[in-house]
Amino acid sequence: MTTGQEMFLLAAQELNFSRAAKRAFVTPQCLSDHIRRLEERHGVKLFHRRPRLELTREGQTLLDYLSRIAQLEENMALEMEDVSAGMRGTVRLGIPLTRGRIFIPRIMPEFQRRFPRVDVKITLRDTRDLQRMTVEGKLDLFVGVGAEHSPLFRFAPIAEESLYLVVPEPQLRRIFPDHDGSAAAGLRRRADLAPFADVPFVQGNDMSTTTLLVRELWQKSGLKPNLHVEVSNFDIMLDLCRQCGCATICSRGQLHRLKEQKRREKSEGRLRVFPLRDKNRLTVELVTPRSARPAKFISALGQMLVEVMKSEDAALEQWLRDRVPGAKSEKTALPQE
């Protein structure tokens, strides 16, 4: 990467020529000259100078490309360091919070045993944030839930997930006094939201893929949810379901947390799980930049994640069959309706 390109990256990060010049140990005029020559070379304007410094559309395009080039150069350096220092480096992984709590503790002991000189930096964010950070060269790979497909990335499929209704046992008995009979049989196949319209619900208040899909489900049902609490933490949602009689809607993958917590349940706090009547699915994938040739330890971490998540998904499927007798099996591939 040329000096001018490096100066541009600093200016794009800071959006302030004085701060960028200070980081580069040059004068603001020197940095401005580099930017001007870069603009003349490409025949474009890279920044709007007024009313405040901001990237033009051409500047954003150049930033995207240079970020990928910087990532490639970093990967090249790591590859060379692998050869000379025995697999030493850093891997930057992104994963949504709930799935991170489930899967990171499962893979890290084995990964650290195999790559003791590799540092792991984990970012817990929503998929859209993780995808943006990967484009900017801040992540090496991430687990995406409903990630936007783009030629910039490679996608390794992990699972296809539908939505589930989680409702406390007392609420179920109130709505369906004979819920162990014919009503339960219908719920096991695919539950309808209409009977639960007056039940207090707890849902996410963020813009995550799952939250947006749940909102879309309510809109399609023509019902207005009785939102009791909005909070973007699934463990808190489950606690509120047990302690406050709330119901919630979640993705299949989030049910891993309920499966882990099942021993905490008392009979009066038991939560029942039912698949919902909705054909939309959340696609779970491992996403990596197409332009990068990942270091061996990055590829190994991705492979371990895929294997562990697929294995846990199979265990979750069996748990759901046991917990909801008579429910349709939902494979990791898209099920037939």
Coordinates of C-alpha atoms in Angstrom, one line a residue:
M1 CA 0.0 0.0 0.0
T2 CA 1.3 3.5 -0.9
T3 CA 2.0 6.3 1.5
G4 CA -0.9 8.2 0.0
Q5 CA -3.3 5.4 0.5
E6 CA -2.2 5.0 4.1
M7 CA -2.7 8.7 4.6
F8 CA -6.2 8.4 3.1
L9 CA -7.1 5.5 5.4
L10 CA -6.1 7.6 8.5
A11 CA -8.1 10.6 7.2
A12 CA -11.1 8.3 6.5
Q13 CA -10.9 6.9 10.1
E14 CA -10.5 10.2 11.8
L15 CA -12.6 12.4 9.5
N16 CA -10.2 15.2 10.7
F17 CA -7.0 16.0 8.8
S18 CA -5.3 17.4 11.9
R19 CA -5.8 14.3 14.0
A20 CA -4.9 12.0 11.1
A21 CA -1.7 14.0 10.4
K22 CA -0.8 13.7 14.1
R23 CA -1.2 9.9 13.9
A24 CA 1.0 9.8 10.8
F25 CA 3.6 12.1 12.4
V26 CA 3.3 14.6 9.5
T27 CA 1.9 18.1 9.1
P28 CA -1.7 18.6 8.1
Q29 CA -0.5 20.2 4.9
C30 CA 1.6 17.2 4.0
L31 CA -1.4 14.9 4.6
S32 CA -3.6 17.1 2.5
D33 CA -1.1 17.0 -0.3
H34 CA -1.1 13.2 -0.3
I35 CA -4.9 13.2 -0.5
R36 CA -4.9 15.8 -3.3
R37 CA -2.5 13.7 -5.4
L38 CA -4.6 10.6 -4.8
E39 CA -7.7 12.5 -6.0
E40 CA -5.8 13.7 -9.1
R41 CA -4.6 10.2 -9.8
H42 CA -8.1 8.7 -9.8
G43 CA -9.9 11.8 -11.1
V44 CA -12.4 12.0 -8.2
K45 CA -13.1 13.9 -5.0
L46 CA -12.6 11.7 -2.0
F47 CA -13.9 14.1 0.7
H48 CA -16.5 16.7 1.1
R49 CA -14.7 19.4 3.0
R50 CA -17.7 21.5 4.1
P51 CA -19.8 21.8 6.2
R52 CA -17.7 19.1 7.8
L53 CA -15.2 16.5 6.5
E54 CA -16.9 13.4 5.2
L55 CA -16.4 10.8 2.6
T56 CA -17.9 11.1 -0.9
R57 CA -19.4 8.1 -2.5
E58 CA -16.1 7.6 -4.4
G59 CA -14.2 8.0 -1.1
Q60 CA -16.3 5.3 0.5
T61 CA -15.6 2.9 -2.4
L62 CA -11.9 3.5 -2.1
L63 CA -12.1 3.0 1.6
D64 CA -13.8 -0.4 1.1
Y65 CA -11.1 -1.6 -1.3
L66 CA -8.2 -0.3 0.7
S67 CA -9.6 -1.9 3.9
R68 CA -9.6 -5.2 2.1
I69 CA -6.1 -4.6 0.8
A70 CA -4.9 -3.8 4.3
Q71 CA -6.5 -7.1 5.5
L72 CA -4.7 -9.0 2.7
E73 CA -1.4 -7.4 3.7
E74 CA -2.0 -8.3 7.4
N75 CA -2.9 -11.9 6.4
M76 CA 0.2 -12.1 4.4
A77 CA 2.3 -11.0 7.3
L78 CA 0.6 -13.5 9.6
E79 CA 1.2 -16.3 7.1
M80 CA 4.9 -15.4 7.0
E81 CA 5.0 -15.3 10.7
D82 CA 3.3 -18.7 10.9
V83 CA 6.2 -20.2 9.0
S84 CA 8.9 -18.5 11.1
A85 CA 7.3 -18.5 14.6
G86 CA 5.1 -21.6 14.7
M87 CA 1.5 -20.4 14.3
R88 CA 1.6 -17.2 16.2
G89 CA -0.9 -14.5 15.5
T90 CA -4.4 -13.1 16.2
V91 CA -7.8 -14.1 15.0
R92 CA -10.7 -11.7 15.2
L93 CA -14.1 -13.5 15.5
G94 CA -17.6 -12.0 15.5
I95 CA -20.6 -13.8 16.8
P96 CA -24.1 -12.8 18.1
L97 CA -24.3 -12.6 21.9
T98 CA -26.6 -15.6 22.7
R99 CA -24.7 -17.9 20.3
G100 CA -21.4 -16.6 21.6
R101 CA -22.3 -17.6 25.2
I102 CA -23.3 -21.0 24.0
F103 CA -20.5 -22.0 21.6
I104 CA -17.3 -20.0 22.5
P105 CA -16.8 -22.0 25.7
R106 CA -17.2 -25.2 23.8
I107 CA -14.5 -24.5 21.2
M108 CA -11.9 -22.5 23.0
P109 CA -10.2 -25.2 25.1
E110 CA -9.4 -27.3 22.0
F111 CA -8.5 -24.3 19.9
Q112 CA -6.0 -23.1 22.6
R113 CA -4.5 -26.5 22.9
R114 CA -3.9 -26.7 19.1
F115 CA -2.8 -23.0 18.8
P116 CA -1.3 -21.9 22.1
R117 CA 0.4 -18.9 20.4
V118 CA -2.7 -17.5 18.8
D119 CA -4.7 -14.7 20.5
V120 CA -8.5 -14.7 20.0
K121 CA -10.4 -11.4 19.9
I122 CA -14.2 -11.9 20.1
T123 CA -16.8 -9.3 19.2
L124 CA -20.4 -9.9 20.3
R125 CA -22.7 -7.9 18.0
D126 CA -25.7 -8.3 15.8
T127 CA -25.1 -9.8 12.3
R128 CA -25.4 -6.5 10.5
D129 CA -22.7 -4.9 12.6
L130 CA -20.5 -7.9 12.2
Q131 CA -20.8 -7.9 8.4
R132 CA -20.0 -4.2 8.3
M133 CA -16.9 -4.7 10.5
T134 CA -15.7 -7.5 8.3
V135 CA -16.0 -5.2 5.2
E136 CA -13.9 -2.7 7.1
G137 CA -11.2 -5.3 7.8
K138 CA -11.9 -5.4 11.6
L139 CA -12.9 -9.1 11.7
D140 CA -11.5 -12.3 10.1
L141 CA -14.7 -14.3 10.2
F142 CA -18.1 -14.2 11.8
V143 CA -21.2 -16.3 12.5
G144 CA -24.1 -14.6 10.6
V145 CA -27.8 -15.1 11.3
G146 CA -29.6 -14.0 8.1
A147 CA -26.5 -12.2 6.8
E148 CA -26.9 -10.3 3.5
H149 CA -25.3 -12.3 0.7
S150 CA -22.6 -10.4 -1.2
P151 CA -19.8 -11.4 -3.6
L152 CA -17.4 -10.0 -1.0
F153 CA -17.9 -13.0 1.2
R154 CA -17.8 -16.8 1.4
F155 CA -20.7 -18.5 3.2
A156 CA -20.5 -21.9 4.9
P157 CA -24.0 -23.1 5.8
I158 CA -24.6 -24.3 9.4
A159 CA -28.4 -24.4 9.9
E160 CA -31.8 -23.2 8.9
E161 CA -34.0 -22.1 11.8
S162 CA -37.6 -21.3 12.3
L163 CA -39.4 -19.4 15.0
Y164 CA -40.7 -20.9 18.3
L165 CA -43.2 -19.8 20.9
V166 CA -42.0 -20.1 24.5
V167 CA -44.9 -19.9 27.0
P168 CA -45.0 -20.6 30.8
E169 CA -47.0 -23.6 31.9
P170 CA -49.5 -21.6 34.0
Q171 CA -50.4 -19.4 31.0
L172 CA -50.9 -22.5 28.8
R173 CA -53.2 -24.0 31.4
R174 CA -55.2 -20.8 31.6
I175 CA -55.7 -20.6 27.8
F176 CA -56.1 -24.3 27.2
P177 CA -57.5 -26.1 30.3
D178 CA -57.3 -29.3 28.4
H179 CA -53.9 -28.5 26.9
D180 CA -52.8 -32.1 27.4
G181 CA -55.5 -33.2 24.9
S182 CA -56.5 -32.1 21.4
A183 CA -55.4 -28.4 21.8
A184 CA -51.9 -29.5 22.6
A185 CA -51.8 -31.7 19.5
G186 CA -52.4 -28.7 17.4
L187 CA -49.8 -26.7 19.2
R188 CA -47.2 -29.4 18.7
R189 CA -47.7 -29.3 14.9
R190 CA -47.6 -25.5 14.5
A191 CA -48.8 -22.9 17.0
D192 CA -51.0 -20.0 16.1
L193 CA -50.5 -16.6 17.9
A194 CA -54.2 -15.8 18.1
P195 CA -55.0 -17.6 21.4
F196 CA -52.0 -15.9 23.1
A197 CA -53.0 -12.3 22.1
D198 CA -53.7 -11.2 25.7
V199 CA -50.6 -12.9 27.2
P200 CA -47.8 -10.4 28.2
F201 CA -44.8 -10.8 25.9
V202 CA -41.2 -10.0 26.3
Q203 CA -39.2 -9.3 23.1
G204 CA -36.0 -7.7 21.9
N205 CA -35.8 -3.9 21.5
D206 CA -32.8 -4.0 19.0
M207 CA -32.6 -4.3 15.3
S208 CA -31.3 -7.8 15.2
T209 CA -32.3 -10.2 12.5
T210 CA -34.3 -12.3 14.9
T211 CA -36.2 -9.3 16.4
L212 CA -37.0 -8.0 12.9
L213 CA -38.4 -11.4 11.9
V214 CA -40.5 -11.6 15.0
R215 CA -41.9 -8.1 14.3
E216 CA -42.7 -9.3 10.8
L217 CA -44.5 -12.3 12.2
W218 CA -46.7 -10.2 14.4
Q219 CA -47.6 -7.9 11.4
K220 CA -48.5 -10.9 9.2
S221 CA -50.7 -12.3 12.0
G222 CA -52.7 -9.0 12.1
L223 CA -52.4 -9.0 15.9
K224 CA -50.8 -6.4 18.2
P225 CA -48.5 -8.0 20.8
N226 CA -49.1 -7.2 24.5
L227 CA -45.5 -6.1 25.0
H228 CA -44.7 -6.3 28.7
V229 CA -41.0 -5.8 28.5
E230 CA -38.5 -5.2 25.7
V231 CA -34.9 -6.2 26.3
S232 CA -32.1 -7.5 24.0
N233 CA -30.8 -10.3 26.2
F234 CA -32.3 -13.7 25.8
D235 CA -31.4 -14.9 29.3
I236 CA -33.3 -12.1 30.8
M237 CA -36.2 -12.9 28.5
L238 CA -36.3 -16.5 29.8
D239 CA -36.1 -15.3 33.4
L240 CA -39.0 -13.0 32.8
C241 CA -41.0 -15.8 31.3
R242 CA -40.5 -17.9 34.4
Q243 CA -41.0 -15.2 37.0
C244 CA -43.5 -12.8 35.4
G245 CA -45.6 -15.2 33.3
C246 CA -44.4 -13.6 30.0
A247 CA -44.2 -15.5 26.7
T248 CA -41.6 -14.8 24.0
I249 CA -40.8 -15.7 20.5
C250 CA -37.3 -16.8 19.6
S251 CA -35.3 -18.5 16.9
R252 CA -34.5 -22.2 17.1
G253 CA -30.8 -21.4 17.9
Q254 CA -31.7 -19.4 20.9
L255 CA -33.4 -22.4 22.5
H256 CA -29.9 -23.8 23.2
R257 CA -30.0 -21.5 26.2
L258 CA -33.3 -22.9 27.4
K259 CA -31.9 -26.5 26.9
E260 CA -28.9 -25.6 29.1
Q261 CA -31.1 -24.1 31.8
K262 CA -33.7 -26.9 32.0
R263 CA -32.4 -28.2 35.3
R264 CA -33.2 -24.8 36.9
E265 CA -36.9 -25.2 36.2
K266 CA -39.4 -26.0 38.9
S267 CA -42.8 -27.4 38.0
E268 CA -44.5 -24.0 38.4
G269 CA -41.8 -22.3 36.3
R270 CA -41.7 -24.8 33.5
L271 CA -41.6 -23.2 30.0
R272 CA -43.3 -24.9 27.1
V273 CA -42.0 -24.7 23.5
F274 CA -44.0 -24.8 20.3
P275 CA -43.1 -24.3 16.7
L276 CA -45.0 -21.4 15.0
R277 CA -46.9 -21.3 11.8
D278 CA -44.5 -19.3 9.8
K279 CA -42.5 -20.4 6.8
N280 CA -39.7 -17.8 7.2
R281 CA -36.3 -19.2 8.2
L282 CA -33.2 -17.7 9.6
T283 CA -30.1 -18.9 7.8
V284 CA -27.1 -19.4 10.1
E285 CA -23.7 -19.4 8.3
L286 CA -20.0 -18.9 8.9
V287 CA -19.0 -15.9 6.8
T288 CA -15.4 -15.1 5.7
P289 CA -14.0 -12.4 3.3
R290 CA -13.7 -13.8 -0.2
S291 CA -10.6 -11.6 -0.9
A292 CA -8.6 -12.9 2.0
R293 CA -6.5 -16.0 2.2
P294 CA -6.9 -16.8 5.8
A295 CA -4.1 -18.0 8.1
K296 CA -4.3 -21.7 9.1
F297 CA -5.5 -20.9 12.6
I298 CA -8.3 -18.8 11.2
S299 CA -9.5 -21.6 9.0
A300 CA -9.2 -24.1 11.9
L301 CA -11.3 -21.9 14.2
G302 CA -14.0 -21.6 11.5
Q303 CA -14.1 -25.3 10.9
M304 CA -14.3 -26.0 14.6
L305 CA -17.2 -23.5 14.9
V306 CA -19.1 -25.1 12.1
E307 CA -18.6 -28.7 13.4
V308 CA -19.6 -27.8 17.0
M309 CA -22.6 -25.8 16.0
K310 CA -23.9 -28.5 13.7
S311 CA -23.4 -31.1 16.4
E312 CA -25.2 -29.0 19.0
D313 CA -28.0 -28.3 16.6
A314 CA -28.5 -32.1 16.2
A315 CA -28.7 -32.5 20.0
L316 CA -31.2 -29.6 20.1
E317 CA -33.4 -31.3 17.6
Q318 CA -33.5 -34.4 19.7
W319 CA -34.3 -32.4 22.8
L320 CA -37.1 -30.6 21.0
R321 CA -38.6 -33.9 19.9
D322 CA -38.5 -35.1 23.5
R323 CA -39.9 -31.9 24.9
V324 CA -42.6 -31.5 22.3
P325 CA -43.9 -35.0 21.5
G326 CA -45.5 -35.3 18.1
A327 CA -43.8 -32.1 16.8
K328 CA -42.4 -32.1 13.3
S329 CA -38.7 -32.7 13.1
E330 CA -36.7 -29.7 11.9
K331 CA -33.4 -30.6 10.3
T332 CA -30.5 -28.3 9.9
A333 CA -31.6 -28.0 6.2
L334 CA -34.8 -26.3 5.2
P335 CA -37.7 -28.6 6.2
Q336 CA -40.5 -29.5 3.9
E337 CA -43.8 -28.0 5.0

